[in-house]
Amino acid sequence: MEDINLEELLNTATDYLASTGPMEWGIGGGGLLILIILLSMTGGKRRKKKQAKRIAPSLMISTFQVSPLGRDAYFKVFNQGQLARLSNVNIRGKGHIRVKNAVAGHELQTAESYRILLEATGNKKISKDFIIELTYMDQLGNVYRQDFPIGQQSAQQPKLIKFA
């Protein structure tokens, strides 16, 4: 392989640049600008996601108990992370269970628990084959959704669904 002379390489590059016109410069500059914009947008999301994980609340099931008649139950959730502001509770898997107490806006401090009261409607009783889905926000306004399968007595990992 021949040694590439630095002067020849420099001459070739200057000849190429001299032969290009405004159209080539515009296309190259526009492409570079788009590349810079795309890189800056994705870098910001990664940074926000890392920050959101650092201050994320950490909710877990503390207790789930059904009354002796099976008509009422309570679900106790414990926060072992940062401040969480509850916004919504959804019961998946059972249409005959409703939430008795207001949850939206309740702040769950670190090392604090909150009891959600449930009630069966109609003639059916409450069993442990459903999922409680909690939606909550952290201190910065990031929104999380977390599932609590009652039959497993464990919490699934929260999903970050909206950045602040």
C-alpha positions in Angstrom: 0.0 0.0 0.0 1.3 3.4 -0.9 2.0 6.0 1.7 -0.6 8.8 1.4 1.1 12.1 1.2 -0.4 14.7 3.4 0.1 17.4 0.8 -1.7 15.4 -1.8 -4.6 14.7 0.6 -4.9 18.4 1.4 -4.8 19.4 -2.3 -7.5 16.9 -3.1 -9.7 18.2 -0.3 -9.3 21.8 -1.3 -10.0 21.0 -5.0 -13.2 19.2 -3.9 -14.3 22.1 -1.7 -13.6 24.6 -4.5 -15.6 22.6 -7.0 -18.7 22.4 -4.8 -21.4 25.0 -5.2 -24.0 26.6 -2.9 -26.4 23.8 -3.4 -24.0 21.2 -2.0 -23.1 23.5 0.9 -26.8 24.0 1.7 -27.5 20.3 1.7 -24.5 19.5 3.9 -25.3 22.4 6.3 -28.9 21.4 6.5 -28.1 17.8 7.2 -25.6 18.8 9.9 -28.2 21.1 11.5 -30.8 18.3 11.6 -28.3 15.9 13.1 -27.4 18.4 15.9 -31.1 19.0 16.7 -31.9 15.2 16.8 -28.9 14.5 19.1 -29.9 17.4 21.5 -33.5 16.2 21.7 -32.6 12.6 22.6 -29.9 13.6 25.1 -32.4 15.7 27.1 -34.9 12.8 27.4 -32.2 10.4 28.7 -31.2 13.0 31.3 -34.8 13.5 32.4 -35.4 9.8 32.6 -32.4 9.3 34.8 -33.5 12.2 37.0 -37.0 10.8 37.2 -35.7 7.4 38.3 -33.7 9.1 41.1 -36.7 10.8 42.7 -39.3 8.2 41.8 -41.7 7.1 44.6 -41.5 3.4 45.5 -44.9 2.0 46.3 -45.5 -1.5 47.6 -48.4 -3.5 48.9 -48.5 -3.3 52.7 -51.8 -5.2 53.3 -54.8 -6.5 51.5 -57.7 -7.8 53.5 -61.2 -8.9 52.7 -64.0 -8.6 55.2 -65.5 -11.9 56.6 -68.6 -11.5 54.4 -66.6 -10.7 51.3 -68.4 -7.5 50.5 -65.7 -5.0 51.6 -61.9 -5.0 51.4 -59.0 -2.6 52.0 -55.8 -2.3 50.2 -53.0 -0.6 52.0 -50.1 0.8 49.9 -46.8 1.8 51.5 -44.4 4.4 50.0 -40.7 3.7 50.7 -39.4 6.3 48.2 -39.9 10.0 47.6 -43.2 11.9 47.8 -46.0 10.6 45.7 -49.3 12.4 44.8 -52.0 9.8 44.0 -54.2 10.7 41.0 -56.3 7.7 40.0 -57.2 4.1 41.0 -58.4 1.6 38.4 -59.6 -1.9 39.2 -58.8 -4.3 36.3 -60.3 -7.7 36.0 -63.4 -7.2 38.1 -66.3 -4.9 37.1 -68.2 -5.4 40.4 -65.6 -3.7 42.6 -65.6 0.0 43.2 -63.3 2.3 45.3 -65.1 3.9 48.3 -62.7 6.7 49.3 -61.4 9.6 47.3 -57.8 9.0 46.2 -57.1 11.8 43.8 -54.7 14.5 45.2 -53.7 12.5 48.3 -50.0 13.0 49.1 -48.1 9.9 50.2 -45.0 10.9 52.1 -41.9 8.8 52.5 -42.5 5.9 55.0 -46.2 6.5 55.0 -49.1 4.2 54.0 -52.5 4.9 52.6 -55.6 2.7 52.8 -57.9 2.3 49.8 -61.3 1.0 50.7 -63.0 -1.3 48.2 -66.7 -2.4 48.0 -68.4 -5.1 46.0 -71.5 -4.0 44.0 -74.3 -6.4 43.1 -74.4 -9.9 44.6 -70.8 -10.9 44.0 -68.1 -11.1 46.6 -64.5 -9.8 46.4 -61.9 -12.4 45.6 -58.1 -11.9 45.0 -58.1 -12.3 41.3 -57.9 -8.7 40.1 -55.3 -6.0 39.6 -55.3 -2.6 41.3 -53.7 0.0 39.0 -52.5 3.2 40.7 -51.5 6.4 38.8 -49.4 8.9 40.7 -47.0 11.8 40.3 -43.6 12.5 41.8 -42.3 15.9 43.0 -41.4 17.1 39.5 -44.7 16.2 38.0 -43.6 12.9 36.2 -46.6 10.6 36.0 -46.2 6.8 36.8 -48.6 3.9 36.5 -48.1 0.8 38.7 -50.0 -2.5 38.8 -50.6 -4.4 42.0 -51.8 -7.9 41.2 -53.7 -8.8 44.4 -53.4 -12.6 43.9 -49.5 -12.3 43.9 -49.3 -9.9 46.9 -46.5 -8.0 45.1 -46.1 -4.8 43.2 -44.9 -4.6 39.6 -42.4 -2.1 38.5 -43.8 1.4 37.9 -44.0 2.6 34.3 -43.1 6.2 33.6 -45.9 7.4 31.3 -45.3 11.1 31.2 -42.4 13.4 31.7 -42.8 16.7 33.4 
